[in-house]
């Protein structure tokens, strides 16, 4: 990170379009403007009333203990159980027959589970885990595809107060082992295999491999039968879930834990090599998960069918598939497969099939859908949708506008939600029914959340200026630390600006004071002493009608320090226009001129490289580090975290072919 990375970004384009929520939406909106006033008046009292919406075994008397920053304690003398809050209390209130999960499998088969059924399943699994020796405080690793059992496993752990560590099913055996070892997990819950892109991929062999070379803390492996293929079996260690389930009781007494009891660990990569185990606790996390989910997604539990496309392997799947939605008694879709199997309309087909009302996904998914063409979603009835959300990276205004028009029929408010694994829940987002939305901006902190944009000296920037995004007050779902490494927690997040949490993102306040996220500060370039955001140049490129997707990196340059290099995927259907303009070899120069016209000559990419794919992590983030290697003619670095490792070969072959 360059320390002065984001000052002086005066070239940013100004978005002036705003969209008011439809009046029908405003009338019935869950979020009310008084939330802002209430939080403004007394932040702690505000959070206490949000926490009171949960069911506590023992009520808390102290809201926040911030006597030893940055180590916060929220609602610390209260006790509760997260699974009880997500399931049992709904059944006790007479909603046992409401559908909790609509599970759609890749092959088109499906299953559904009511809240009463989920209660039985998680009770059974909790009993089985306890029989396998898991007690409160023990860690359990979960390595499963996006099937209902993944949700059951997380809630079964929560029921016992055994922190889960979910490892995304696409990670390698090696990644799994390092996570199991770091958390010293006692049990691993996995499946024989998973369905992906029409193929059955084995999962358990990765667990076997992880445990062959280490993972000595693991006493048992609980195996869900999903694909039904043969698996290697270690007698005494491995247990089939379907066999154990048969004799397991549906009666299980949840273990009520203190609010600060760890609910889960989730590993995320930082700037250094070793992933960090982000620790979240029970009371504060669940309070913010439920509050943000209810208000940002305008949840009406009786009538809505909510769908968040994230995998439970990521924080979005934790907070906005499991804990938030279920604490709020949502009926929700979970989908095992990929968006293009067996066809590119698969997601929209699911929206139509279940009458999805809220749809929460990522900018990269939206841009991919744009690339495939709007005639694909047009084949499906999307009229049930009433709210759209996005998370993971800044959404460029063109993708936002496409999402609004093509998916939302100009009717659905869009919530662009900024947050991180570390923040546990949404921090910055419009509130539907209240905020006039602005394409490309996450806009305003939620009621109860205090953020600022500051400069190198730690001073708040004025409207129209850029700087670093910081969080200035503790929040309930904040990470409580890095598993096993309290110092790293302090150094990583709280040392750059004393007294503030530094998120690692650059941001700008526009003339209205709305916040624009500019990407991680290490993605901000310094070109001839001018600071430029990769995101802004990407946005300019994508605003060209031929461009489907673009990634920009700052490549080192002898003359200018850094220079933007752009990797561009052309939109299918633009061939004719390109031929008319003189063919593909003309495109780079035309796009350079386009960026020059959109932002200014300083932002013109030094090179524009046409590629067929971009390297992305499994959570859909573009890996700019690898593109920087290509742009700087270096050997491409570690591609382990790529969703598809062959993408880099394709890019390099494609480029050398064109040179
Ligand atoms: C980025 C995902 C702009 C940001 C929940 C952050 C965003 C990182 C947005 C966290 C958004 C997430 N606009 N940038 N709406 N949402 N980011 O931990 O750089 O996987 O620091 O959490 O994603 O990624 P993480």
XYZ file of C-alpha atoms and ligand atoms in Angstrom:
684
model
C 0.000 0.000 0.000
C 1.384 3.358 -0.842
C 0.716 5.687 2.039
C -0.459 8.627 0.028
C -2.458 6.495 -2.305
C -5.776 8.231 -2.501
C -5.356 11.916 -2.197
C -6.048 14.121 -5.155
C -8.465 11.964 -7.104
C -10.106 15.020 -8.493
C -10.714 13.475 -11.884
C -13.543 11.267 -10.731
C -16.596 11.283 -12.836
C -19.682 12.686 -11.211
C -22.811 10.632 -11.245
C -25.843 12.869 -11.233
C -28.620 10.370 -11.858
C -30.658 9.454 -8.805
C -33.652 7.177 -8.454
C -36.361 7.647 -5.863
C -38.015 4.518 -4.537
C -41.469 3.859 -6.003
C -44.179 5.275 -3.735
C -45.763 1.849 -3.239
C -42.452 0.683 -1.837
C -42.117 3.666 0.473
C -45.505 3.074 2.066
C -44.780 -0.464 3.169
C -41.042 -0.221 3.702
C -39.631 -1.974 6.744
C -36.957 0.674 7.310
C -38.263 3.971 8.647
C -36.432 7.305 8.565
C -36.675 7.478 12.366
C -33.993 4.768 12.542
C -31.429 7.419 11.613
C -32.740 9.797 14.261
C -32.855 7.118 16.907
C -29.258 6.080 16.240
C -28.143 9.681 16.141
C -29.724 10.428 19.490
C -28.175 7.505 21.379
C -26.129 4.929 19.503
C -25.904 2.419 22.311
C -29.603 2.626 23.136
C -30.282 2.140 19.427
C -28.230 -1.059 19.319
C -29.765 -2.268 22.563
C -33.231 -2.055 21.033
C -32.039 -3.944 17.946
C -30.585 -6.623 20.244
C -33.895 -6.874 22.105
C -35.444 -8.199 18.875
C -33.506 -11.401 19.503
C -34.518 -13.878 22.129
C -32.175 -13.864 25.132
C -31.991 -16.542 27.783
C -30.558 -13.987 30.172
C -31.012 -10.311 29.326
C -27.900 -8.171 29.097
C -27.475 -5.152 31.353
C -24.457 -3.551 29.680
C -24.623 -2.698 25.967
C -20.984 -2.012 25.097
C -17.736 -2.379 26.982
C -15.113 -0.381 25.089
C -12.743 0.039 28.021
C -9.937 -1.816 26.285
C -10.017 -0.804 22.611
C -9.844 -2.271 20.030
C -11.261 -5.222 21.961
C -15.015 -4.631 22.155
C -17.561 -6.529 24.217
C -21.219 -6.182 23.262
C -24.156 -7.274 25.419
C -21.553 -9.224 27.381
C -23.555 -10.359 30.389
C -26.468 -11.629 28.291
C -26.796 -15.249 27.186
C -28.451 -16.635 24.072
C -28.201 -19.317 21.426
C -27.903 -18.436 17.740
C -29.608 -21.586 16.429
C -32.472 -21.159 18.891
C -32.911 -17.632 17.543
C -32.762 -18.766 13.920
C -35.105 -21.729 14.231
C -36.691 -22.793 17.540
C -38.244 -19.498 18.442
C -40.065 -19.360 15.113
C -41.448 -22.855 15.656
C -42.477 -21.954 19.207
C -44.278 -18.886 17.856
C -46.406 -21.079 15.585
C -44.463 -20.749 12.330
C -43.187 -24.325 12.189
C -44.992 -24.936 8.899
C -43.404 -21.979 7.127
C -40.835 -23.023 4.543
C -37.327 -22.036 5.579
C -35.260 -23.464 2.734
C -36.127 -24.014 -0.894
C -33.180 -26.072 -2.045
C -32.614 -26.137 -5.778
C -30.053 -28.592 -7.065
C -28.006 -28.133 -10.173
C -29.796 -30.907 -12.055
C -33.174 -29.228 -11.522
C -34.332 -31.469 -8.683
C -35.365 -29.736 -5.491
C -36.312 -30.141 -1.846
C -37.882 -27.912 0.749
C -37.653 -27.746 4.521
C -40.034 -26.030 6.913
C -38.756 -24.369 10.071
C -40.044 -27.368 12.070
C -38.107 -29.702 9.782
C -34.970 -27.605 10.059
C -35.321 -27.748 13.843
C -35.455 -31.546 13.697
C -32.494 -31.771 11.331
C -30.223 -29.497 13.311
C -31.230 -31.158 16.562
C -30.335 -34.537 15.104
C -27.020 -33.260 13.830
C -26.230 -31.557 17.136
C -26.878 -34.856 18.915
C -24.632 -36.700 16.475
C -21.845 -34.141 16.891
C -22.083 -34.416 20.661
C -21.943 -38.211 20.387
C -18.763 -37.747 18.359
C -17.279 -35.847 21.290
C -17.901 -32.239 20.268
C -18.543 -29.994 23.255
C -19.115 -26.268 23.693
C -16.047 -24.358 22.533
C -14.665 -27.140 20.276
C -14.122 -26.130 16.653
C -15.794 -27.944 13.767
C -14.656 -27.547 10.157
C -17.367 -27.631 7.502
C -16.418 -28.478 3.917
C -19.649 -28.903 2.017
C -21.329 -27.843 -1.210
C -24.221 -25.378 -1.172
C -26.822 -27.887 -0.016
C -29.244 -27.739 2.951
C -26.892 -29.880 5.038
C -24.383 -27.004 4.974
C -26.957 -24.782 6.681
C -27.868 -27.578 9.097
C -24.219 -28.151 9.948
C -23.612 -24.506 10.788
C -26.723 -24.294 12.943
C -25.987 -27.640 14.625
C -22.603 -26.245 15.672
C -24.214 -23.019 16.850
C -26.675 -25.093 18.881
C -23.822 -26.632 20.850
C -21.766 -23.441 20.987
C -19.040 -25.131 18.952
C -17.552 -22.462 16.640
C -17.685 -23.565 13.022
C -15.032 -22.863 10.450
C -16.586 -23.177 7.022
C -14.062 -23.823 4.273
C -15.331 -23.132 0.764
C -15.872 -26.403 -1.128
C -13.682 -25.181 -3.979
C -10.572 -24.839 -1.837
C -7.811 -27.399 -2.146
C -6.830 -30.075 0.353
C -3.842 -27.959 1.297
C -5.953 -24.891 2.036
C -8.330 -27.071 4.012
C -5.510 -28.573 6.044
C -4.018 -25.221 7.002
C -7.436 -24.023 8.160
C -8.178 -27.215 10.093
C -4.799 -26.992 11.778
C -4.974 -23.317 12.611
C -8.363 -23.748 14.302
C -7.529 -27.241 15.684
C -10.867 -28.583 14.553
C -12.126 -31.725 16.269
C -14.582 -32.838 13.590
C -14.853 -32.174 9.855
C -18.273 -32.265 8.192
C -18.060 -32.960 4.469
C -19.847 -34.741 1.615
C -18.809 -37.554 -0.685
C -18.937 -35.126 -3.590
C -20.708 -32.210 -5.199
C -22.388 -31.418 -8.503
C -20.746 -28.701 -10.489
C -21.203 -27.790 -14.143
C -22.942 -31.065 -14.811
C -20.127 -33.121 -13.311
C -19.812 -34.920 -10.028
C -16.735 -33.676 -8.246
C -15.393 -35.602 -5.293
C -15.002 -33.709 -1.998
C -14.104 -36.287 0.617
C -10.749 -37.202 -1.008
C -9.603 -33.644 -0.227
C -10.476 -34.181 3.424
C -8.646 -37.521 3.399
C -5.613 -35.835 1.842
C -5.742 -32.932 4.305
C -5.833 -35.336 7.214
C -3.204 -37.693 5.803
C -0.514 -35.081 6.142
C -1.652 -33.454 9.377
C -4.834 -32.217 11.013
C -4.180 -34.364 14.058
C -6.814 -32.586 16.127
C -9.526 -34.194 13.980
C -11.154 -37.196 15.630
C -14.072 -37.760 13.255
C -15.269 -36.968 9.764
C -19.039 -36.772 9.312
C -19.902 -37.473 5.674
C -23.082 -36.356 3.909
C -24.057 -38.586 0.981
C -24.655 -36.320 -1.973
C -23.358 -37.829 -5.209
C -23.412 -41.449 -4.131
C -20.060 -42.423 -5.609
C -17.613 -44.690 -3.785
C -15.352 -43.181 -1.145
C -12.313 -44.340 0.783
C -13.299 -45.032 4.356
C -11.256 -44.778 7.548
C -12.950 -47.052 10.071
C -13.417 -45.511 13.482
C -12.919 -42.015 12.130
C -15.471 -41.632 9.337
C -19.218 -41.617 9.974
C -22.023 -41.433 7.397
C -24.484 -38.689 8.283
C -27.470 -40.627 6.874
C -26.654 -43.605 9.088
C -26.003 -41.590 12.240
C -29.130 -39.546 11.556
C -31.420 -42.570 11.670
C -30.925 -43.137 15.362
C -30.453 -39.518 16.359
C -33.132 -37.853 18.442
C -34.912 -34.724 17.267
C -34.893 -33.518 20.853
C -31.926 -31.352 21.662
C -31.489 -28.682 24.282
C -29.573 -25.721 22.818
C -26.557 -24.594 24.815
C -27.103 -20.983 25.841
C -23.784 -19.165 25.703
C -22.528 -15.752 26.675
C -22.957 -13.072 24.037
C -19.191 -12.916 23.494
C -18.878 -16.670 22.951
C -17.314 -17.250 19.500
C -19.926 -18.271 16.945
C -17.549 -18.938 14.081
C -14.159 -18.475 12.542
C -13.920 -17.631 8.862
C -10.597 -17.473 7.059
C -9.950 -14.667 4.647
C -6.842 -13.599 2.780
C -5.095 -10.420 3.702
C -2.143 -8.701 2.148
C 0.239 -11.271 3.610
C 0.464 -14.930 2.630
C -1.296 -16.649 5.511
C -5.082 -16.405 5.657
C -6.462 -14.827 8.793
C -9.065 -16.583 10.923
C -11.614 -13.841 11.508
C -13.480 -14.448 14.762
C -17.125 -13.470 15.212
C -19.075 -13.807 18.431
C -22.710 -14.585 19.111
C -24.777 -11.685 20.473
C -23.390 -8.700 18.605
C -22.994 -10.538 15.319
C -26.514 -11.927 15.355
C -27.973 -8.554 16.334
C -26.387 -6.810 13.365
C -27.047 -9.706 10.977
C -30.770 -9.645 11.787
C -31.107 -5.854 11.845
C -29.276 -5.262 8.568
C -30.993 -8.121 6.790
C -34.440 -6.967 7.831
C -33.952 -3.320 6.914
C -31.636 -3.444 3.902
C -33.621 -6.223 2.219
C -37.016 -4.974 3.388
C -37.888 -8.421 4.628
C -41.560 -9.362 4.953
C -41.368 -12.890 6.361
C -44.925 -13.884 5.461
C -44.782 -13.156 1.768
C -41.188 -12.858 0.605
C -39.001 -15.403 -1.135
C -35.489 -14.175 -0.618
C -32.439 -15.360 -2.526
C -28.809 -14.564 -1.878
C -26.604 -16.330 -4.412
C -23.521 -16.485 -2.172
C -22.018 -19.775 -1.046
C -21.831 -20.416 2.695
C -18.073 -20.636 2.217
C -17.952 -16.831 2.250
C -19.059 -14.246 4.790
C -22.033 -13.259 2.650
C -23.295 -16.822 2.920
C -22.857 -16.737 6.696
C -24.633 -13.451 7.349
C -27.118 -13.256 4.470
C -27.958 -16.909 3.862
C -27.813 -18.405 7.337
C -27.877 -16.023 10.295
C -29.640 -12.862 9.100
C -32.397 -14.444 7.006
C -33.107 -17.244 9.435
C -33.105 -14.993 12.509
C -35.756 -13.011 10.590
C -37.775 -16.105 9.621
C -37.233 -15.769 5.887
C -38.307 -18.215 3.260
C -35.279 -18.461 1.039
C -33.811 -20.208 -1.974
C -30.448 -21.918 -1.837
C -28.906 -23.172 -5.057
C -26.230 -25.805 -5.403
C -24.989 -25.077 -8.900
C -23.461 -22.505 -11.208
C -25.337 -19.744 -13.079
C -24.694 -21.264 -16.506
C -25.532 -24.904 -15.947
C -27.224 -26.280 -17.925
C -27.888 -22.911 -19.604
C -27.109 -19.236 -19.116
C -30.611 -18.446 -17.939
C -30.412 -20.754 -14.952
C -30.616 -18.040 -12.252
C -33.547 -16.305 -13.925
C -35.289 -19.633 -14.316
C -34.953 -20.083 -10.528
C -36.307 -16.576 -9.886
C -39.336 -17.480 -11.989
C -39.783 -20.954 -10.487
C -39.944 -19.734 -6.884
C -41.224 -16.195 -7.394
C -38.122 -14.690 -5.815
C -38.778 -11.260 -4.327
C -35.313 -10.132 -3.187
C -32.213 -11.056 -5.138
C -28.741 -10.402 -3.697
C -25.673 -11.039 -5.832
C -22.379 -9.523 -6.963
C -21.265 -6.981 -9.577
C -19.171 -9.599 -11.315
C -22.225 -11.835 -11.705
C -24.203 -8.929 -13.094
C -21.482 -8.032 -15.569
C -21.298 -11.669 -16.645
C -25.040 -11.668 -17.261
C -24.585 -8.465 -19.271
C -21.924 -10.173 -21.326
C -24.263 -13.071 -22.070
C -26.878 -10.641 -23.304
C -30.194 -9.309 -22.116
C -32.251 -11.605 -24.298
C -31.458 -14.401 -21.824
C -33.162 -12.934 -18.711
C -35.892 -11.637 -21.042
C -37.052 -15.232 -21.551
C -38.144 -15.515 -17.924
C -40.820 -13.936 -15.796
C -38.961 -11.797 -13.286
C -41.990 -9.795 -12.202
C -41.917 -11.190 -8.650
C -38.688 -9.295 -7.921
C -39.070 -6.186 -5.788
C -35.548 -5.501 -4.520
C -32.051 -6.100 -5.882
C -28.793 -6.120 -3.965
C -25.112 -6.278 -4.723
C -21.933 -6.849 -2.725
C -18.269 -7.683 -3.117
C -16.841 -4.837 -5.094
C -17.927 -1.501 -6.348
C -20.532 -1.775 -9.068
C -19.843 0.379 -12.077
C -22.765 2.654 -13.018
C -23.334 0.849 -16.328
C -23.764 -2.524 -14.629
C -25.981 -0.887 -12.010
C -28.170 0.626 -14.719
C -28.352 -2.692 -16.568
C -29.306 -4.506 -13.352
C -31.999 -1.941 -12.681
C -33.437 -1.994 -16.187
C -33.037 -5.592 -17.345
C -33.466 -7.521 -14.093
C -35.443 -5.016 -12.046
C -37.637 -3.632 -14.865
C -36.896 -0.096 -13.580
C -39.070 -0.954 -10.597
C -36.816 -2.463 -7.937
C -34.660 -0.391 -5.624
C -31.007 -1.499 -5.712
C -28.997 -1.755 -2.513
C -25.244 -1.549 -3.095
C -23.937 -2.901 0.202
C -20.411 -2.262 1.410
C -18.973 -4.476 4.116
C -16.239 -7.027 4.758
C -15.610 -10.409 6.339
C -14.278 -8.403 9.252
C -17.319 -6.175 9.690
C -19.611 -9.222 9.895
C -22.578 -7.356 8.453
C -23.510 -4.564 6.095
C -22.096 -1.156 7.070
C -22.770 1.194 4.164
C -25.851 0.900 1.987
C -28.896 2.799 0.851
C -32.055 1.870 2.772
C -34.798 0.877 0.345
C -37.813 3.089 0.621
C -35.755 5.886 2.150
C -32.612 6.605 0.161
C -32.681 7.986 -3.366
C -30.211 5.618 -5.003
C -27.285 6.622 -7.148
C -25.730 4.188 -9.637
C -22.283 3.128 -8.448
C -22.327 4.520 -4.919
C -22.945 2.630 -1.669
C -23.847 6.077 -0.334
C -24.512 6.193 3.400
C -23.632 4.328 6.591
C -26.551 2.426 8.087
C -28.149 3.865 11.203
C -25.907 2.932 14.132
C -22.736 2.805 12.033
C -20.133 5.577 12.039
C -17.722 5.838 9.144
C -15.582 8.582 7.716
C -13.286 9.268 4.808
C -9.987 10.690 5.999
C -6.730 11.847 4.479
C -3.159 10.827 5.303
C -3.131 13.091 8.311
C -6.267 11.428 9.646
C -8.485 14.452 8.980
C -11.974 14.136 7.504
C -11.975 15.066 3.841
C -14.427 17.585 2.447
C -17.187 16.656 0.063
C -15.730 16.148 -3.379
C -12.493 14.720 -1.982
C -11.042 11.254 -1.648
C -9.172 9.434 1.084
C -9.342 6.306 3.214
C -12.491 4.715 4.522
C -12.399 4.235 8.292
C -14.915 3.102 10.874
C -14.850 5.440 13.808
C -17.021 3.720 16.413
C -17.215 0.063 17.424
C -20.142 -1.890 15.946
C -21.838 -5.039 17.239
C -20.760 -7.454 14.473
C -17.158 -6.284 14.377
C -14.563 -9.019 14.328
C -13.343 -9.722 17.820
C -9.910 -10.668 16.591
C -7.823 -12.990 14.499
C -7.912 -16.564 15.773
C -4.859 -17.105 17.938
C -3.239 -13.779 17.079
C -4.496 -10.743 19.025
C -1.518 -8.594 18.059
C -2.063 -9.110 14.394
C -5.629 -7.901 14.905
C -4.409 -4.659 16.410
C -1.613 -4.113 13.880
C -3.649 -4.968 10.811
C -6.723 -2.899 11.474
C -6.140 -0.349 14.198
C -2.606 0.959 13.831
C -2.716 2.993 10.608
C -5.071 5.613 12.062
C -5.115 5.662 15.870
C -8.558 5.052 17.318
C -10.126 4.058 14.004
C -10.620 0.803 12.159
C -8.958 1.045 8.757
C -10.855 -1.021 6.256
C -8.168 -1.006 3.539
C -10.455 0.678 1.030
C -10.104 4.017 -0.635
C -13.247 6.115 -0.811
C -14.520 9.453 -1.923
C -17.282 11.710 -0.685
C -19.148 13.301 -3.547
C -20.699 16.757 -3.478
C -23.742 15.364 -1.657
C -21.547 13.627 0.913
C -22.395 10.189 -0.524
C -19.634 7.610 -0.265
C -18.072 6.017 -3.335
C -15.812 3.045 -2.812
C -12.670 3.199 -4.902
C -11.281 -0.272 -4.328
C -8.569 -1.495 -2.036
C -5.916 1.103 -1.613
C -3.342 -1.200 -3.097
C -5.347 -1.030 -6.310
C -4.973 2.693 -6.510
C -2.356 3.918 -8.928
C -0.019 6.811 -8.917
C 0.521 7.981 -12.470
C 2.929 10.864 -12.944
C 2.050 12.032 -9.451
C -1.682 11.809 -10.144
C -3.699 9.286 -8.245
C -6.139 7.205 -10.224
C -8.540 4.513 -9.179
C -8.474 1.296 -11.161
C -12.210 1.129 -10.620
C -12.850 4.436 -12.247
C -10.953 3.502 -15.389
C -12.752 0.171 -15.487
C -16.018 1.994 -15.231
C -15.070 4.240 -18.105
C -14.144 1.243 -20.227
C -17.328 -0.631 -19.423
C -19.346 2.424 -20.340
C -18.251 1.783 -23.940
C -20.866 -0.255 -25.755
C -18.390 -2.848 -27.013
C -16.987 -3.668 -23.591
C -18.448 -6.429 -21.437
C -15.885 -6.460 -18.688
C -12.638 -4.707 -17.883
C -9.906 -4.946 -15.287
C -7.255 -2.320 -14.865
C -3.965 -2.618 -13.024
C -1.223 -0.167 -12.279
C 1.873 -1.512 -13.978
C 5.212 -0.001 -13.072
C 6.517 2.380 -15.666
C 9.970 3.946 -15.961
C 8.630 7.332 -16.866
C 5.408 7.790 -14.995
C 5.910 5.585 -11.943
C 2.825 3.579 -12.688
C 0.680 3.332 -15.762
C -2.764 1.835 -16.174
C -2.938 -1.350 -18.220
C -6.399 -2.556 -19.152
C -7.609 -6.081 -19.782
C -10.844 -6.016 -21.704
C -13.462 -8.581 -22.673
C -15.512 -7.502 -25.657
C -19.243 -7.920 -25.627
C -20.631 -10.581 -27.919
C -22.782 -8.968 -30.564
C -20.411 -6.077 -31.110
C -18.461 -7.839 -33.909
C -20.213 -5.995 -36.692
C -19.632 -2.558 -35.220
C -15.992 -3.411 -34.598
C -15.526 -4.614 -38.157
C -17.006 -1.367 -39.401
C -14.624 0.595 -37.201
C -11.670 -1.145 -38.825
C -11.405 -4.443 -36.993
C -10.167 -5.653 -33.640
C -6.687 -4.167 -34.027
C -8.268 -0.716 -33.909
C -10.108 -1.378 -30.653
C -7.310 -0.604 -28.159
C -6.713 2.850 -29.581
C -10.424 3.613 -29.704
C -10.866 2.532 -26.100
C -7.879 4.583 -24.984
C -9.471 7.588 -26.591
C -12.775 6.722 -24.942
C -11.164 6.649 -21.479
C -9.376 9.884 -22.295
C -12.709 11.433 -23.120
C -14.484 10.009 -20.078
C -11.933 10.916 -17.418
C -9.006 12.805 -18.894
C -5.833 12.016 -20.817
C -3.993 11.040 -17.632
C -6.277 8.037 -17.214
C -5.707 6.626 -20.707
C -4.425 3.082 -20.364
C -0.914 2.635 -21.610
C -2.022 -0.651 -23.098
C -5.394 -2.201 -23.748
C -5.212 -5.959 -24.027
C -8.183 -7.874 -25.413
C -8.756 -11.119 -23.561
C -11.438 -13.786 -23.416
C -11.501 -14.274 -19.636
C -10.386 -12.506 -16.474
C -8.761 -14.294 -13.565
C -11.210 -14.425 -10.686
C -11.225 -15.897 -7.240
C -13.959 -18.326 -6.392
C -15.848 -15.509 -4.752
C -15.742 -13.623 -8.024
C -13.076 -11.031 -7.302
C -10.733 -10.160 -10.125
C -7.175 -11.039 -9.143
C -5.391 -7.908 -10.249
C -2.113 -9.158 -8.805
C -1.952 -11.776 -11.590
C -2.870 -9.260 -14.258
C -0.143 -6.994 -12.940
C 2.308 -9.865 -13.479
C 1.204 -10.119 -17.109
C 1.237 -6.351 -17.569
C 4.772 -6.165 -16.229
C 5.992 -9.176 -18.220
C 6.728 -11.156 -15.076
C 6.189 -14.785 -14.427
C 2.602 -15.149 -13.230
C 2.441 -15.706 -9.463
C 0.424 -18.143 -7.391
C -2.837 -19.009 -9.143
C -4.108 -21.330 -6.395
C -7.034 -19.186 -5.363
C -8.374 -18.784 -8.892
C -11.765 -20.294 -9.643
C -10.277 -21.615 -12.863
C -6.498 -21.785 -12.951
C -6.367 -22.242 -16.732
C -7.614 -18.686 -17.265
C -4.121 -17.268 -16.901
C -2.792 -19.645 -19.570
C -5.592 -18.580 -21.882
C -4.823 -14.928 -21.315
C -1.136 -15.379 -21.954
C -1.624 -17.560 -25.017
C -4.169 -15.114 -26.376
C -1.822 -12.199 -25.874
C 1.271 -13.838 -27.310
C -0.828 -14.858 -30.326
C -1.734 -11.243 -30.899
C 1.682 -9.721 -30.364
C -14.914 -4.905 -1.286
C -17.423 -9.191 1.244
C -17.226 -1.612 -3.100
C -14.119 -3.947 -0.430
C -18.714 -8.833 1.979
C -13.986 -4.691 0.882
C -16.926 -3.543 -1.878
C -13.888 -6.115 0.419
C -18.327 -3.654 -1.675
C -14.360 -7.105 1.445
C -19.168 -2.653 -2.266
C -17.326 -5.295 -0.673
N -18.569 -1.661 -2.959
N -16.406 -2.527 -2.584
N -20.501 -2.686 -2.165
N -18.526 -4.753 -0.929
N -16.348 -4.585 -1.258
O -14.158 -9.673 3.025
O -12.850 -3.754 -1.025
O -14.895 -10.772 0.853
O -12.855 -4.278 1.626
O -16.390 -9.251 2.166
O -14.696 -6.192 -0.750
O -14.407 -8.389 0.883
P -14.917 -9.603 1.743
